[in-house]
PDB file of N, CA and C in Angstrom:
ATOM      1  N   MET A   1       0.824  -1.194   0.000  1.00 94.00           N
ATOM      2  CA  MET A   1       0.000   0.000   0.000  1.00 94.00           C
ATOM      3  C   MET A   1       0.873   1.266   0.000  1.00 94.00           C
ATOM      4  N   GLN A   2       1.977   1.227   0.723  1.00 96.00           N
ATOM      5  CA  GLN A   2       2.857   2.388   0.781  1.00 96.00           C
ATOM      6  C   GLN A   2       3.470   2.679  -0.584  1.00 96.00           C
ATOM      7  N   GLU A   3       3.802   1.616  -1.321  1.00 97.00           N
ATOM      8  CA  GLU A   3       4.386   1.797  -2.647  1.00 97.00           C
ATOM      9  C   GLU A   3       3.398   2.466  -3.593  1.00 97.00           C
ATOM     10  N   LEU A   4       2.131   2.130  -3.459  1.00 97.00           N
ATOM     11  CA  LEU A   4       1.099   2.738  -4.304  1.00 97.00           C
ATOM     12  C   LEU A   4       0.979   4.233  -4.013  1.00 97.00           C
ATOM     13  N   ILE A   5       1.007   4.598  -2.756  1.00 98.00           N
ATOM     14  CA  ILE A   5       0.915   6.014  -2.377  1.00 98.00           C
ATOM     15  C   ILE A   5       2.125   6.783  -2.903  1.00 98.00           C
ATOM     16  N   ILE A   6       3.310   6.205  -2.759  1.00 98.00           N
ATOM     17  CA  ILE A   6       4.526   6.846  -3.266  1.00 98.00           C
ATOM     18  C   ILE A   6       4.451   7.000  -4.777  1.00 98.00           C
ATOM     19  N   PHE A   7       3.973   5.975  -5.478  1.00 98.00           N
ATOM     20  CA  PHE A   7       3.849   6.038  -6.933  1.00 98.00           C
ATOM     21  C   PHE A   7       2.872   7.128  -7.353  1.00 98.00           C
ATOM     22  N   VAL A   8       1.749   7.250  -6.664  1.00 98.00           N
ATOM     23  CA  VAL A   8       0.759   8.282  -7.003  1.00 98.00           C
ATOM     24  C   VAL A   8       1.350   9.669  -6.785  1.00 98.00           C
ATOM     25  N   ILE A   9       2.040   9.875  -5.681  1.00 98.00           N
ATOM     26  CA  ILE A   9       2.671  11.177  -5.418  1.00 98.00           C
ATOM     27  C   ILE A   9       3.719  11.482  -6.482  1.00 98.00           C
ATOM     28  N   PHE A  10       4.508  10.488  -6.843  1.00 98.00           N
ATOM     29  CA  PHE A  10       5.531  10.659  -7.871  1.00 98.00           C
ATOM     30  C   PHE A  10       4.895  10.981  -9.220  1.00 98.00           C
ATOM     31  N   ALA A  11       3.814  10.283  -9.582  1.00 98.00           N
ATOM     32  CA  ALA A  11       3.141  10.520 -10.859  1.00 98.00           C
ATOM     33  C   ALA A  11       2.542  11.923 -10.913  1.00 98.00           C
ATOM     34  N   VAL A  12       1.973  12.381  -9.818  1.00 98.00           N
ATOM     35  CA  VAL A  12       1.412  13.735  -9.772  1.00 98.00           C
ATOM     36  C   VAL A  12       2.524  14.772  -9.915  1.00 98.00           C
ATOM     37  N   ALA A  13       3.653  14.543  -9.267  1.00 98.00           N
ATOM     38  CA  ALA A  13       4.776  15.480  -9.367  1.00 98.00           C
ATOM     39  C   ALA A  13       5.321  15.531 -10.790  1.00 98.00           C
ATOM     40  N   ILE A  14       5.459  14.381 -11.440  1.00 98.00           N
ATOM     41  CA  ILE A  14       5.934  14.346 -12.826  1.00 98.00           C
ATOM     42  C   ILE A  14       4.933  15.040 -13.749  1.00 98.00           C
ATOM     43  N   GLY A  15       3.647  14.827 -13.526  1.00 98.00           N
ATOM     44  CA  GLY A  15       2.627  15.508 -14.325  1.00 98.00           C
ATOM     45  C   GLY A  15       2.676  17.016 -14.158  1.00 98.00           C
ATOM     46  N   TYR A  16       2.885  17.469 -12.932  1.00 98.00           N
ATOM     47  CA  TYR A  16       2.988  18.906 -12.665  1.00 98.00           C
ATOM     48  C   TYR A  16       4.202  19.504 -13.365  1.00 98.00           C
ATOM     49  N   LEU A  17       5.343  18.832 -13.246  1.00 97.00           N
ATOM     50  CA  LEU A  17       6.548  19.336 -13.909  1.00 97.00           C
ATOM     51  C   LEU A  17       6.386  19.323 -15.423  1.00 97.00           C
ATOM     52  N   GLY A  18       5.735  18.301 -15.948  1.00 96.00           N
ATOM     53  CA  GLY A  18       5.490  18.239 -17.387  1.00 96.00           C
ATOM     54  C   GLY A  18       4.624  19.388 -17.867  1.00 96.00           C
ATOM     55  N   SER A  19       3.598  19.724 -17.101  1.00 94.00           N
ATOM     56  CA  SER A  19       2.741  20.841 -17.505  1.00 94.00           C
ATOM     57  C   SER A  19       3.487  22.167 -17.435  1.00 94.00           C
ATOM     58  N   ARG A  20       4.372  22.323 -16.454  1.00 93.00           N
ATOM     59  CA  ARG A  20       5.173  23.550 -16.360  1.00 93.00           C
ATOM     60  C   ARG A  20       6.123  23.682 -17.547  1.00 93.00           C
ATOM     61  N   VAL A  21       6.754  22.579 -17.931  1.00 91.00           N
ATOM     62  CA  VAL A  21       7.669  22.601 -19.078  1.00 91.00           C
ATOM     63  C   VAL A  21       6.895  22.888 -20.351  1.00 91.00           C
ATOM     64  N   TYR A  22       5.726  22.281 -20.508  1.00 90.00           N
ATOM     65  CA  TYR A  22       4.914  22.511 -21.702  1.00 90.00           C
ATOM     66  C   TYR A  22       4.506  23.975 -21.807  1.00 90.00           C
ATOM     67  N   ARG A  23       4.058  24.561 -20.701  1.00 87.00           N
ATOM     68  CA  ARG A  23       3.671  25.975 -20.731  1.00 87.00           C
ATOM     69  C   ARG A  23       4.860  26.881 -21.016  1.00 87.00           C
ATOM     70  N   ASN A  24       6.032  26.480 -20.585  1.00 85.00           N
ATOM     71  CA  ASN A  24       7.230  27.284 -20.802  1.00 85.00           C
ATOM     72  C   ASN A  24       7.622  27.309 -22.277  1.00 85.00           C
ATOM     73  N   PHE A  25       7.458  26.200 -22.974  1.00 83.00           N
ATOM     74  CA  PHE A  25       7.875  26.115 -24.364  1.00 83.00           C
ATOM     75  C   PHE A  25       6.720  26.250 -25.355  1.00 83.00           C
ATOM     76  N   ALA A  26       5.496  26.388 -24.889  1.00 79.00           N
ATOM     77  CA  ALA A  26       4.348  26.536 -25.782  1.00 79.00           C
ATOM     78  C   ALA A  26       4.415  27.895 -26.479  1.00 79.00           C
ATOM     79  N   LYS A  27       3.820  27.977 -27.661  1.00 69.00           N
ATOM     80  CA  LYS A  27       3.823  29.222 -28.427  1.00 69.00           C
ATOM     81  C   LYS A  27       3.057  30.292 -27.658  1.00 69.00           C
ATOM     82  N   LYS A  28       3.666  31.430 -27.544  1.00 67.00           N
ATOM     83  CA  LYS A  28       3.064  32.530 -26.799  1.00 67.00           C
ATOM     84  C   LYS A  28       2.442  33.541 -27.760  1.00 67.00           C
ATOM     85  N   GLN A  29       1.539  34.343 -27.244  1.00 59.00           N
ATOM     86  CA  GLN A  29       0.914  35.412 -28.009  1.00 59.00           C
ATOM     87  C   GLN A  29       1.932  36.517 -28.259  1.00 59.00           C
ATOM     88  N   ALA A  30       1.765  37.227 -29.348  1.00 58.00           N
ATOM     89  CA  ALA A  30       2.652  38.349 -29.656  1.00 58.00           C
ATOM     90  C   ALA A  30       2.363  39.504 -28.701  1.00 58.00           C
ATOM     91  N   GLY A  31       3.326  40.357 -28.512  1.00 56.00           N
ATOM     92  CA  GLY A  31       3.147  41.518 -27.652  1.00 56.00           C
ATOM     93  C   GLY A  31       3.888  41.359 -26.348  1.00 56.00           C
ATOM     94  N   CYS A  32       3.661  42.280 -25.475  1.00 60.00           N
ATOM     95  CA  CYS A  32       4.404  42.281 -24.222  1.00 60.00           C
ATOM     96  C   CYS A  32       3.830  41.317 -23.200  1.00 60.00           C
ATOM     97  N   GLY A  33       2.600  40.882 -23.351  1.00 58.00           N
ATOM     98  CA  GLY A  33       2.017  39.908 -22.453  1.00 58.00           C
ATOM     99  C   GLY A  33       1.360  40.483 -21.220  1.00 58.00           C
ATOM    100  N   LYS A  34       1.364  41.785 -21.069  1.00 60.00           N
ATOM    101  CA  LYS A  34       0.740  42.381 -19.897  1.00 60.00           C
ATOM    102  C   LYS A  34      -0.764  42.535 -20.082  1.00 60.00           C
ATOM    103  N   GLY A  35      -1.224  42.571 -21.318  1.00 58.00           N
ATOM    104  CA  GLY A  35      -2.644  42.726 -21.564  1.00 58.00           C
ATOM    105  C   GLY A  35      -3.132  44.156 -21.452  1.00 58.00           C
ATOM    106  N   CYS A  36      -2.213  45.108 -21.479  1.00 64.00           N
ATOM    107  CA  CYS A  36      -2.607  46.503 -21.325  1.00 64.00           C
ATOM    108  C   CYS A  36      -2.807  47.192 -22.672  1.00 64.00           C
ATOM    109  N   GLY A  37      -2.494  46.511 -23.767  1.00 58.00           N
ATOM    110  CA  GLY A  37      -2.650  47.104 -25.082  1.00 58.00           C
ATOM    111  C   GLY A  37      -1.491  47.985 -25.490  1.00 58.00           C
ATOM    112  N   CYS A  38      -0.353  47.853 -24.843  1.00 63.00           N
ATOM    113  CA  CYS A  38       0.785  48.725 -25.123  1.00 63.00           C
ATOM    114  C   CYS A  38       1.698  48.172 -26.209  1.00 63.00           C
ATOM    115  N   ALA A  39       1.408  47.000 -26.752  1.00 59.00           N
ATOM    116  CA  ALA A  39       2.263  46.411 -27.783  1.00 59.00           C
ATOM    117  C   ALA A  39       2.240  47.297 -29.027  1.00 59.00           C
ATOM    118  N   THR A  40       3.390  47.480 -29.636  1.00 61.00           N
ATOM    119  CA  THR A  40       3.476  48.353 -30.797  1.00 61.00           C
ATOM    120  C   THR A  40       2.944  47.659 -32.033  1.00 61.00           C
ATOM    121  N   ASP A  41       2.307  48.408 -32.894  1.00 61.00           N
ATOM    122  CA  ASP A  41       1.801  47.910 -34.167  1.00 61.00           C
ATOM    123  C   ASP A  41       2.773  48.371 -35.244  1.00 61.00           C
ATOM    124  N   THR A  42       3.623  47.484 -35.730  1.00 60.00           N
ATOM    125  CA  THR A  42       4.659  47.868 -36.689  1.00 60.00           C
ATOM    126  C   THR A  42       4.074  48.285 -38.028  1.00 60.00           C
ATOM    127  N   LYS A  43       2.931  47.766 -38.406  1.00 64.00           N
ATOM    128  CA  LYS A  43       2.307  48.169 -39.670  1.00 64.00           C
ATOM    129  C   LYS A  43       1.877  49.635 -39.618  1.00 64.00           C
ATOM    130  N   ALA A  44       1.355  50.062 -38.491  1.00 60.00           N
ATOM    131  CA  ALA A  44       0.937  51.456 -38.348  1.00 60.00           C
ATOM    132  C   ALA A  44       2.141  52.387 -38.348  1.00 60.00           C
ATOM    133  N   ILE A  45       3.243  51.956 -37.800  1.00 58.00           N
ATOM    134  CA  ILE A  45       4.444  52.794 -37.766  1.00 58.00           C
ATOM    135  C   ILE A  45       5.008  52.971 -39.171  1.00 58.00           C
ATOM    136  N   THR A  46       5.065  51.909 -39.955  1.00 62.00           N
ATOM    137  CA  THR A  46       5.634  52.009 -41.299  1.00 62.00           C
ATOM    138  C   THR A  46       4.724  52.793 -42.240  1.00 62.00           C
ATOM    139  N   LYS A  47       3.422  52.785 -42.021  1.00 60.00           N
ATOM    140  CA  LYS A  47       2.503  53.549 -42.865  1.00 60.00           C
ATOM    141  C   LYS A  47       2.660  55.046 -42.636  1.00 60.00           C
ATOM    142  N   SER A  48       2.987  55.449 -41.410  1.00 55.00           N
ATOM    143  CA  SER A  48       3.068  56.874 -41.108  1.00 55.00           C
ATOM    144  C   SER A  48       4.363  57.512 -41.612  1.00 55.00           C
ATOM    145  N   ARG A  49       5.327  56.729 -42.036  1.00 54.00           N
ATOM    146  CA  ARG A  49       6.596  57.289 -42.510  1.00 54.00           C
ATOM    147  C   ARG A  49       6.535  57.715 -43.928  1.00 54.00           C
TER     148      ARG A  49
END
């Protein structure tokens, strides 16, 4: 019974670490990521020149 509990704890820890690694390397949205709308629009900058 103790081995089963240890295995479950180990599996949960590996799953947690896997999800952290996946989120770290997953494709992110463009911009600064703050959600404040401050990301620059390069198309608008080149049109004004």
